[in-house]
mmCIF file of C-alpha atoms in Angstrom:
data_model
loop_
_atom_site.group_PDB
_atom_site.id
_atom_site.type_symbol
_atom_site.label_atom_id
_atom_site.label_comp_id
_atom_site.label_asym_id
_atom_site.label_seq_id
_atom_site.Cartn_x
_atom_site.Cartn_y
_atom_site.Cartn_z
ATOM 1 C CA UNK A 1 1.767 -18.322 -9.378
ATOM 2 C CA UNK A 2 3.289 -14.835 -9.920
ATOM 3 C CA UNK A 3 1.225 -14.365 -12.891
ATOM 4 C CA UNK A 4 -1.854 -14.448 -10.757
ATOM 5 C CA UNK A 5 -0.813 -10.847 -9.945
ATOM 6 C CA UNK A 6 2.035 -9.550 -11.967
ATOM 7 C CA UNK A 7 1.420 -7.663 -15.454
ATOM 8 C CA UNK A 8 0.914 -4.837 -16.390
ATOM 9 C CA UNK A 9 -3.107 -4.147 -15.970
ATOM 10 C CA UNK A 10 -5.022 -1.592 -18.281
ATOM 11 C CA UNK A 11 -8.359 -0.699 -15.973
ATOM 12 C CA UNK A 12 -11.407 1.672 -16.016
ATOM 13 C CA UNK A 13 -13.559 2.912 -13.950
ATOM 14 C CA UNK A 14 -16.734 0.508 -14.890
ATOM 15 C CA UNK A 15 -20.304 0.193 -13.370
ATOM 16 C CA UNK A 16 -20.822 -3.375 -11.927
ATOM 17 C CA UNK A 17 -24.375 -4.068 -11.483
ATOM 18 C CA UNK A 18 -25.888 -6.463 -8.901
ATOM 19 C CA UNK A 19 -28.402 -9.125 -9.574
ATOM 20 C CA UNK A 20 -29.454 -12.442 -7.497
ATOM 21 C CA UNK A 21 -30.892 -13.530 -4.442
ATOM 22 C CA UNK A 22 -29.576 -12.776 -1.228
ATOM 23 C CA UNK A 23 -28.435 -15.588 0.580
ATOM 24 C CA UNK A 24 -25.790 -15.570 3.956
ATOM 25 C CA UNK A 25 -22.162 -15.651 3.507
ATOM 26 C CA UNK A 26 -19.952 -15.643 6.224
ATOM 27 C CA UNK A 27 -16.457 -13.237 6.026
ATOM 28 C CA UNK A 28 -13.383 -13.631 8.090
ATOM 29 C CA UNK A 29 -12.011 -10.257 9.954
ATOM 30 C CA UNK A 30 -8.805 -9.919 11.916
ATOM 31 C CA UNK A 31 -7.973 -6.944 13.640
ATOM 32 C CA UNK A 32 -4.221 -5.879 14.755
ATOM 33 C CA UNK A 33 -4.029 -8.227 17.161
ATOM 34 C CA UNK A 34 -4.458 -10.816 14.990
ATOM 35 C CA UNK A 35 -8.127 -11.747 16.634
ATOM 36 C CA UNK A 36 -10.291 -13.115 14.338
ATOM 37 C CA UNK A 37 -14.154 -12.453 13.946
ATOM 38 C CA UNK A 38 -16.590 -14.406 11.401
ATOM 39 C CA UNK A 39 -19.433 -12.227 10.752
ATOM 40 C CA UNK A 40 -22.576 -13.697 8.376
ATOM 41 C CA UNK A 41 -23.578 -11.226 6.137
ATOM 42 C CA UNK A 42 -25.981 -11.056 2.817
ATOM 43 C CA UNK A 43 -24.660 -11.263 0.235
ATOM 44 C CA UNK A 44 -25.413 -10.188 -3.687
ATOM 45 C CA UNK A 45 -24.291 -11.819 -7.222
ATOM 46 C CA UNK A 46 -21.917 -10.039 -9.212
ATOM 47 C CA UNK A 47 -20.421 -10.622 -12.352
ATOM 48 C CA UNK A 48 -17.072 -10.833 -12.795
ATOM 49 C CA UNK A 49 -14.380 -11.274 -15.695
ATOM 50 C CA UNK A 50 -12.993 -14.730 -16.274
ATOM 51 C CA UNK A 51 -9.420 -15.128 -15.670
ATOM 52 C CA UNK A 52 -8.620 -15.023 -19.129
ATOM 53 C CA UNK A 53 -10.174 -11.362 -19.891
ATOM 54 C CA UNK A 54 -12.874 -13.561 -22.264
ATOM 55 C CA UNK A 55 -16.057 -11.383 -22.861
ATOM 56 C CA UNK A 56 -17.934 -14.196 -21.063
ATOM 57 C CA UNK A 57 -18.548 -13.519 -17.318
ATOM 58 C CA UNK A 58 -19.315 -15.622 -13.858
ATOM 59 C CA UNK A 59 -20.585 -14.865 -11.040
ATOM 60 C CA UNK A 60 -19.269 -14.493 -7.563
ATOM 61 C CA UNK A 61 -20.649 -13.684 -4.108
ATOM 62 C CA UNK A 62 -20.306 -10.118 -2.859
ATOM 63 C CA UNK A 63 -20.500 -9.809 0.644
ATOM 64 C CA UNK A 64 -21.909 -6.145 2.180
ATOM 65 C CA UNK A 65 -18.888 -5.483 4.879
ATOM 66 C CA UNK A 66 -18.807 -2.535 6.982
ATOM 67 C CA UNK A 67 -14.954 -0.986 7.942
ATOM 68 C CA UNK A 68 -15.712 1.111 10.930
ATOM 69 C CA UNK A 69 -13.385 3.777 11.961
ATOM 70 C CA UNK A 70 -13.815 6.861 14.583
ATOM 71 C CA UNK A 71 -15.222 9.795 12.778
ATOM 72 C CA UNK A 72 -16.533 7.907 9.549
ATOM 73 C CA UNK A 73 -17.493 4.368 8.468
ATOM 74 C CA UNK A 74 -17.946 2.777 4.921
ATOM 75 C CA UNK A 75 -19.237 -0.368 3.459
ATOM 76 C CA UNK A 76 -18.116 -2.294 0.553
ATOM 77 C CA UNK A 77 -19.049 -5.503 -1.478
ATOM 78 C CA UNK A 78 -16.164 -7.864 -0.852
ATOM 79 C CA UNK A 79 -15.626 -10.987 -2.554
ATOM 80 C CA UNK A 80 -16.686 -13.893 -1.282
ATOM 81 C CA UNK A 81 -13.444 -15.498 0.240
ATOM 82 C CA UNK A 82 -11.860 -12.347 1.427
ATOM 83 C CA UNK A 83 -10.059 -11.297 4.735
ATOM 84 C CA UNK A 84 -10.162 -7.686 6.530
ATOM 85 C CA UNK A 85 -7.397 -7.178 8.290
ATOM 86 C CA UNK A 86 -7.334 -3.943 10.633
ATOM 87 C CA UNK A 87 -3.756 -1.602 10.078
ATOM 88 C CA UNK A 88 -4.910 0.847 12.411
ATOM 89 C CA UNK A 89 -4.585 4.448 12.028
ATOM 90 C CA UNK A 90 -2.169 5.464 9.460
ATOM 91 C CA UNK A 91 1.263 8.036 10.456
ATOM 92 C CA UNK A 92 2.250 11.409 9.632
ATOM 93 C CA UNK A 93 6.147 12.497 9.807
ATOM 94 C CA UNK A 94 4.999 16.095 9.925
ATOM 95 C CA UNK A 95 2.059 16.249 12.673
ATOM 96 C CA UNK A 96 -1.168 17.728 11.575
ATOM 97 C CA UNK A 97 -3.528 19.861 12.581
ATOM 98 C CA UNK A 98 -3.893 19.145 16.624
ATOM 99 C CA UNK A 99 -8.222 19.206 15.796
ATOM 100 C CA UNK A 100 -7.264 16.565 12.657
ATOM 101 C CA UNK A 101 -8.478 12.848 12.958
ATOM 102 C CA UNK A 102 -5.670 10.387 11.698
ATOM 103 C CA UNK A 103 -7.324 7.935 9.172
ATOM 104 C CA UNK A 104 -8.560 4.012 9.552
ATOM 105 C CA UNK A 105 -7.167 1.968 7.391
ATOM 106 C CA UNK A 106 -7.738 -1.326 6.210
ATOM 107 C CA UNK A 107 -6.198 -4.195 3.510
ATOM 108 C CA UNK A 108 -8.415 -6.472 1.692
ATOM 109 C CA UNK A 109 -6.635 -9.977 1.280
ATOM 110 C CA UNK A 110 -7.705 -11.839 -1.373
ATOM 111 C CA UNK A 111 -7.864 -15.978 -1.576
ATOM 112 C CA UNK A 112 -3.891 -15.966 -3.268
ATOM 113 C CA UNK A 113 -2.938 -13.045 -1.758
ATOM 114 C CA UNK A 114 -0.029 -11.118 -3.156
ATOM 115 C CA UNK A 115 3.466 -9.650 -2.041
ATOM 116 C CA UNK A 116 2.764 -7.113 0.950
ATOM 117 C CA UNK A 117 3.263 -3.743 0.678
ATOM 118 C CA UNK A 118 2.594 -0.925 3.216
ATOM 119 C CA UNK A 119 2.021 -4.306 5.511
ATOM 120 C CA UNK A 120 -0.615 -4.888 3.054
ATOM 121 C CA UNK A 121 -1.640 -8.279 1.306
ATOM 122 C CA UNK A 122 -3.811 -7.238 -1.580
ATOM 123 C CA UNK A 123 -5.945 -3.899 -1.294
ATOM 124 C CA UNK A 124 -5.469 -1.359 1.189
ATOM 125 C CA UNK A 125 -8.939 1.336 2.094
ATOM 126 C CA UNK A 126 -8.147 4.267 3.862
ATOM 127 C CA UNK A 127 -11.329 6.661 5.659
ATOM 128 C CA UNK A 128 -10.443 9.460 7.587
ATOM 129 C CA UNK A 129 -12.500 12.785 7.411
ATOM 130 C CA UNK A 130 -9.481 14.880 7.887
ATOM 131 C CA UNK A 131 -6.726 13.594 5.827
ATOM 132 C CA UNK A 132 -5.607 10.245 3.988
ATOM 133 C CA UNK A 133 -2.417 8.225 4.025
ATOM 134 C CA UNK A 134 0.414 9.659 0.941
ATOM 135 C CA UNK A 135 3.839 8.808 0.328
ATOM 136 C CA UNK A 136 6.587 8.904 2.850
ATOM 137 C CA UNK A 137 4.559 9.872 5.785
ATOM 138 C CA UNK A 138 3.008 12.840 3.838
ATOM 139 C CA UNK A 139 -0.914 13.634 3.375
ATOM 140 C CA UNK A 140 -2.297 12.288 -0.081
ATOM 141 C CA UNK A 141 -2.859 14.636 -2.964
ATOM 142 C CA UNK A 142 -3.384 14.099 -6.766
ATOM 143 C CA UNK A 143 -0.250 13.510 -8.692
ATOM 144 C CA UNK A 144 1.889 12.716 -5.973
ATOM 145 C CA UNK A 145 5.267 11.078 -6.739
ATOM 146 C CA UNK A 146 5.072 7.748 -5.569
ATOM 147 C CA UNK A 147 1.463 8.316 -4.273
ATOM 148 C CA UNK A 148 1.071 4.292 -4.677
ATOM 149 C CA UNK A 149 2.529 3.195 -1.380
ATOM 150 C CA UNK A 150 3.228 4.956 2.002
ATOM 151 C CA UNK A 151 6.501 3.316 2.836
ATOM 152 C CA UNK A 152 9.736 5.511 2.429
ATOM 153 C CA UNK A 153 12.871 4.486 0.950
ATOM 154 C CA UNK A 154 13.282 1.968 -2.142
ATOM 155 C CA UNK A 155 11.513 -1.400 -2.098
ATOM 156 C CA UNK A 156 12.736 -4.581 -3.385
ATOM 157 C CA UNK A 157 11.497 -6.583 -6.091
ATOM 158 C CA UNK A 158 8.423 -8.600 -4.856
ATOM 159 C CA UNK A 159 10.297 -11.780 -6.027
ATOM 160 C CA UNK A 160 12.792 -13.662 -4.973
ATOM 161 C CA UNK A 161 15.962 -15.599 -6.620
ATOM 162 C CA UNK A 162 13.429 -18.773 -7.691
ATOM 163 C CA UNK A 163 10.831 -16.686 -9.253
ATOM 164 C CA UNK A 164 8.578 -16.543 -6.095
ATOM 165 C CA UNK A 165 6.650 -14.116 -4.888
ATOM 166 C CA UNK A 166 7.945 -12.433 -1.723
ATOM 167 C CA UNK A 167 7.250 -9.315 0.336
ATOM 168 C CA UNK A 168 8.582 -5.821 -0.897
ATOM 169 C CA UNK A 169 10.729 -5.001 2.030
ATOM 170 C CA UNK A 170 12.768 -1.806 2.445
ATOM 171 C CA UNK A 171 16.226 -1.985 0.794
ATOM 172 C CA UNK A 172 18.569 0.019 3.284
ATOM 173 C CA UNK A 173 21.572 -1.129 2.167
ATOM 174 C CA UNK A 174 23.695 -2.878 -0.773
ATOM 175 C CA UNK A 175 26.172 -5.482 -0.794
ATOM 176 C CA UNK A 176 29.132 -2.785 -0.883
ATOM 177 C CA UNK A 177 27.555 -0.277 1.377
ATOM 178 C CA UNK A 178 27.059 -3.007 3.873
ATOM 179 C CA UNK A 179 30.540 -3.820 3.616
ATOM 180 C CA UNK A 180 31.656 0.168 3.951
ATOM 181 C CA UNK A 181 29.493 0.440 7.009
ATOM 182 C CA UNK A 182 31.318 -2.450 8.863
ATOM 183 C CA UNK A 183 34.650 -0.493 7.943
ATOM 184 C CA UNK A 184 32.425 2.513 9.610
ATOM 185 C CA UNK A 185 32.078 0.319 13.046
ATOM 186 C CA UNK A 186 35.716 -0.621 12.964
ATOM 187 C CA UNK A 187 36.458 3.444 12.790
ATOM 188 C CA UNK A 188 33.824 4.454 15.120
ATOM 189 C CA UNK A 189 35.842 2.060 17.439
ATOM 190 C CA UNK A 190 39.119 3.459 17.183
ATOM 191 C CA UNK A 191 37.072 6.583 17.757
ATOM 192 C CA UNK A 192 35.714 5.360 20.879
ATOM 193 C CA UNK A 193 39.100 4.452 22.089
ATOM 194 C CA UNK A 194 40.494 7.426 21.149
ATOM 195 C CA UNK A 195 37.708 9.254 22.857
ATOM 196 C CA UNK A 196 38.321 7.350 26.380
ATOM 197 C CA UNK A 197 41.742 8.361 25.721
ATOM 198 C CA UNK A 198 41.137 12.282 25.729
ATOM 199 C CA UNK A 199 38.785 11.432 28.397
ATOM 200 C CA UNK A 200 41.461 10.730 30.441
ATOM 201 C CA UNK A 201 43.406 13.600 29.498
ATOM 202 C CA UNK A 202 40.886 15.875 30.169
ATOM 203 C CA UNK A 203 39.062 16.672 26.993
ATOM 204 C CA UNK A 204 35.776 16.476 26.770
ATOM 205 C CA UNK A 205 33.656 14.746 23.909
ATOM 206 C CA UNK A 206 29.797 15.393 23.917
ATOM 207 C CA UNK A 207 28.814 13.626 20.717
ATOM 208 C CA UNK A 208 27.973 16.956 19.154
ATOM 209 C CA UNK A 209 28.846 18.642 16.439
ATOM 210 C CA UNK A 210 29.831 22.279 16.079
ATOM 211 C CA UNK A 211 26.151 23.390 16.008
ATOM 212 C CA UNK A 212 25.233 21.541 18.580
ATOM 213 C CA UNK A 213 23.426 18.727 16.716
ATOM 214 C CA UNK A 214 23.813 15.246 17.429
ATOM 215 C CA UNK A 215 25.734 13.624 13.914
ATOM 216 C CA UNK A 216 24.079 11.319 11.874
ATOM 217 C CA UNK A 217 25.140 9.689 8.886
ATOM 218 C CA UNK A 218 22.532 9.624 6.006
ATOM 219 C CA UNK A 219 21.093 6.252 4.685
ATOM 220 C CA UNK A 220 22.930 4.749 1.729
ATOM 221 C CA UNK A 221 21.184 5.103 -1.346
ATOM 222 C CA UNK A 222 20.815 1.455 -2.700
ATOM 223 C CA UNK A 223 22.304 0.636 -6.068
ATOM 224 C CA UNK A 224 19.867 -0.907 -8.510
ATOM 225 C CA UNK A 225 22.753 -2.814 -10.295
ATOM 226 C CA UNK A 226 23.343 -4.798 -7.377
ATOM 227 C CA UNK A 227 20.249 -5.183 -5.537
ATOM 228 C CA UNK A 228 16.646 -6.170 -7.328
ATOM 229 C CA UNK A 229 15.064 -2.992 -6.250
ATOM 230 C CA UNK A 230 10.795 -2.050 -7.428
ATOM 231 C CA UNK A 231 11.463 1.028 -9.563
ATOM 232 C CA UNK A 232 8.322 3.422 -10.448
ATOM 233 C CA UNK A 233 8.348 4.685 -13.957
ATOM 234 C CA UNK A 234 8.449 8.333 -14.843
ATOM 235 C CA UNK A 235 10.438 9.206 -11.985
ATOM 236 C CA UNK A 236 7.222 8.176 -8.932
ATOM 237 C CA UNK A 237 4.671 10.409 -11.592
ATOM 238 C CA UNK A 238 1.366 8.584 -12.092
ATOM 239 C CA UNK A 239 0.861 7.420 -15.534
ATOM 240 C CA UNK A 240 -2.893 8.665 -15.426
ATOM 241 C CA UNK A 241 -4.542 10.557 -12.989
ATOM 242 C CA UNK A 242 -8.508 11.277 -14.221
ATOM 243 C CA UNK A 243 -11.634 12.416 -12.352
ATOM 244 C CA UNK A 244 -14.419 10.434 -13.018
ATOM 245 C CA UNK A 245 -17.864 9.986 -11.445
ATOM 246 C CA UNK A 246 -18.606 6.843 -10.091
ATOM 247 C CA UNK A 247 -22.301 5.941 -8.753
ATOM 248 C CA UNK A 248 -22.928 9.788 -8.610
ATOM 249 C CA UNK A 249 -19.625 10.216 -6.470
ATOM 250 C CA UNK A 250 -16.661 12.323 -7.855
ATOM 251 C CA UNK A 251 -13.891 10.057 -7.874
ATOM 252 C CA UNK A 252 -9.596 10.480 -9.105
ATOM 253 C CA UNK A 253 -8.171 7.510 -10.866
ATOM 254 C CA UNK A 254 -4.519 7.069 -10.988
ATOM 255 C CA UNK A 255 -1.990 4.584 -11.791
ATOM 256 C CA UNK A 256 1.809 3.840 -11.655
ATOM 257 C CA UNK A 257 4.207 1.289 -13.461
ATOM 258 C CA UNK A 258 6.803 -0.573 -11.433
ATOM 259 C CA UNK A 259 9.632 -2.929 -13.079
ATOM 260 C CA UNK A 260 12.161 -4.863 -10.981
ATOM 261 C CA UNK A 261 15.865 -3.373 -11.945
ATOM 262 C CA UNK A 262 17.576 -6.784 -12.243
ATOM 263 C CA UNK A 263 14.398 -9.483 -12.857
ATOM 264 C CA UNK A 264 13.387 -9.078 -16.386
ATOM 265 C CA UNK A 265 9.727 -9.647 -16.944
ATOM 266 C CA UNK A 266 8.129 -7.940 -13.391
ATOM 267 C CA UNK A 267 5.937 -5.485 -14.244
ATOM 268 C CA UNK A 268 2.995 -3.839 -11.851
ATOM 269 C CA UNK A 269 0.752 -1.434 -12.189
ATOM 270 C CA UNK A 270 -0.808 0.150 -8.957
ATOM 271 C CA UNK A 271 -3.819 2.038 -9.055
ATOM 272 C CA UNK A 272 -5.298 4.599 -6.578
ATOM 273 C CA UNK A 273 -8.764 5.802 -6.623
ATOM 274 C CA UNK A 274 -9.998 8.972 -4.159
ATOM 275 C CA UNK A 275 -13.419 9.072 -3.322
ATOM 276 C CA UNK A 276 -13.860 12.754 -3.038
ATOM 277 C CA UNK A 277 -17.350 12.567 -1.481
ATOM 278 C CA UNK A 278 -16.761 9.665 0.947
ATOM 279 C CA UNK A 279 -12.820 10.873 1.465
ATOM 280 C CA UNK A 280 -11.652 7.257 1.201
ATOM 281 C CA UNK A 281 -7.886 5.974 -0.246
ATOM 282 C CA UNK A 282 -8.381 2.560 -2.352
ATOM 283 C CA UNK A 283 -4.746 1.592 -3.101
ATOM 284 C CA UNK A 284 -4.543 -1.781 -5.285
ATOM 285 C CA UNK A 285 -0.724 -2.685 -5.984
ATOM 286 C CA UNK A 286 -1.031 -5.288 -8.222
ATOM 287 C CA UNK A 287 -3.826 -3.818 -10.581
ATOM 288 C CA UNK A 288 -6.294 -6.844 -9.415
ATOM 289 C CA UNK A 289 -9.532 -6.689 -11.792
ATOM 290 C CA UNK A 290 -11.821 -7.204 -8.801
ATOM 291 C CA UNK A 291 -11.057 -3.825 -7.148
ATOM 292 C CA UNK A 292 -12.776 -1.853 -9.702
ATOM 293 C CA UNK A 293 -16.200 -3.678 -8.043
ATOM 294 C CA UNK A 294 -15.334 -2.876 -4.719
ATOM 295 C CA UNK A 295 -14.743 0.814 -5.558
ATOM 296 C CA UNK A 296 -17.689 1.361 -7.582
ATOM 297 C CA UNK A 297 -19.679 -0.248 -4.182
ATOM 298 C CA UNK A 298 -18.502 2.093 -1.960
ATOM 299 C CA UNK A 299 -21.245 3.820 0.179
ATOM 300 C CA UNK A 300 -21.325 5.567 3.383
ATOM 301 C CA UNK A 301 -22.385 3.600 6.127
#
């Protein structure tokens, strides 16, 4: 099963042509809510690699599926079988420009769906005409370190104990820092105590420090000798990062390498593509084959 979308995955930016009849294919959407719509749509033949990489090709339905957002709208050709699922609009830790428009985005689940990340199942599409989603709450922009994935903080392996695929949560904490923070509670008690204790004597205690500040501890910094974390090769850096033209559209192709620190054997290789003209975010995690298709379909709606 994890080989379905694990391995490291060497991908261009290729031209996909259409042929066929059109014929009605229905597609499932589900918004944040978790409502879900079926909407029949036409849909084209396109080829596609076998699973083996052999030079000989089949054919799949592509389905014409518009992702509507305020501001600006897209369509793509989805695989037959896919989901939309609607993320809503994506979060900056630094606010923006008051007049900016925060981004719609999407994730494209495919039939075996992979390990979330960024709360996202397969492929995540991004449109916004202001800005699009980067690392760590930050705005996108070529060769950004860990430009892959939005979430902050170190991930965990997308597999679990038994070899099975599982979501790449946030690692806050290891083992020993877990252990050092319940020591922490057991002070901040005494603390407490003591506290009530001047209290009563007539000393004040605001919960501030000399500045004035409220005091807060910084997050532990995992340990990647004791917990299975998703590390990015090259320090976060993007292994390529190309402009290319795709369909007449300027388009930047990069792409990352992550290994797990304790399972030997995980390797994946995310890939981001920026559609300078349309201003849309593809972000594929697992370096799926059938993402190139849907980038090179892009259009504006």
């Amino acid at each position: 099963m994890r080989g379905l979308w694990a391995g490291a995955v060497t991908a261009a930016l290729l031209c996909a042509g259409c042929s066929g009849d059109d014929e009605p294919v229905e597609v499932t959407t589900t918004d944040s809510a978790g409502r879900t719509t079926v909407i029949t749509q036409e849909a084209t033949e396109e080829p596609t690699a076998t699973e083996q990489g052999d030079i000989a090709q089949t054919t799949a339905a592509m389905v014409s599926t518009l992702l509507e957002g305020p501001g600006t709208s897209v369509e793509i050709d989805l695989p037959e079988g896919w989901t939309v699922q609607e993320l809503g609009e994506a979060e900056r830790t630094l606010p923006p420009d008051p007049t900016d428009q925060a981004p719609q985005q999407w994730c494209l689940v495919p039939p075996s769906a992979p390990p979330a990340i960024d709360g996202c199942s397969g492929v995540l599409v991004a449109v916004g005409p202001d800005w699009l989603p980067g690392h760590a709450g930050a705005a996108y922009s070529l060769r950004q370190v860990e430009g892959w994935r939005s979430t902050p903080g170190a991930l965990a392996c997308p597999v679990d104990e038994d070899g099975e695929p599982t979501d790449a949560a946030v690692v806050t904490a290891t083992p020993d820092d877990e252990a050092a923070d319940d020591e922490a509670a057991d002070g901040e008690a005494g603390d407490e105590a003591a506290n009530d204790d001047n209290a009563q004597d007539g000393v004040a205690d605001d919960g501030l420090t000399g500045d004035g500040a409220e005091a807060t501890a910084p997050p532990p910094t995992p340990d990647d000798s004791e917990v299975d974390l998703l590390v990015t090769a090259s320090e976060g850096m993007p292994l390529t990062s190309v402009e290319s033209e795709v369909a007449g559209r300027t388009v930047t192709y990069e792409t990352w390498r992550a290994t797990c620190s304790l399972s030997e054997g995980v390797v994946i290789s995310p890939q981001v593509w920026h559609d300078r003209d349309l201003n849309v975010l593809v972000r594929d995690y697992f370096g799926l084959p059938t993402t190139i298709a849907i980038v090179e379909s892009l259009r504006a709606a």
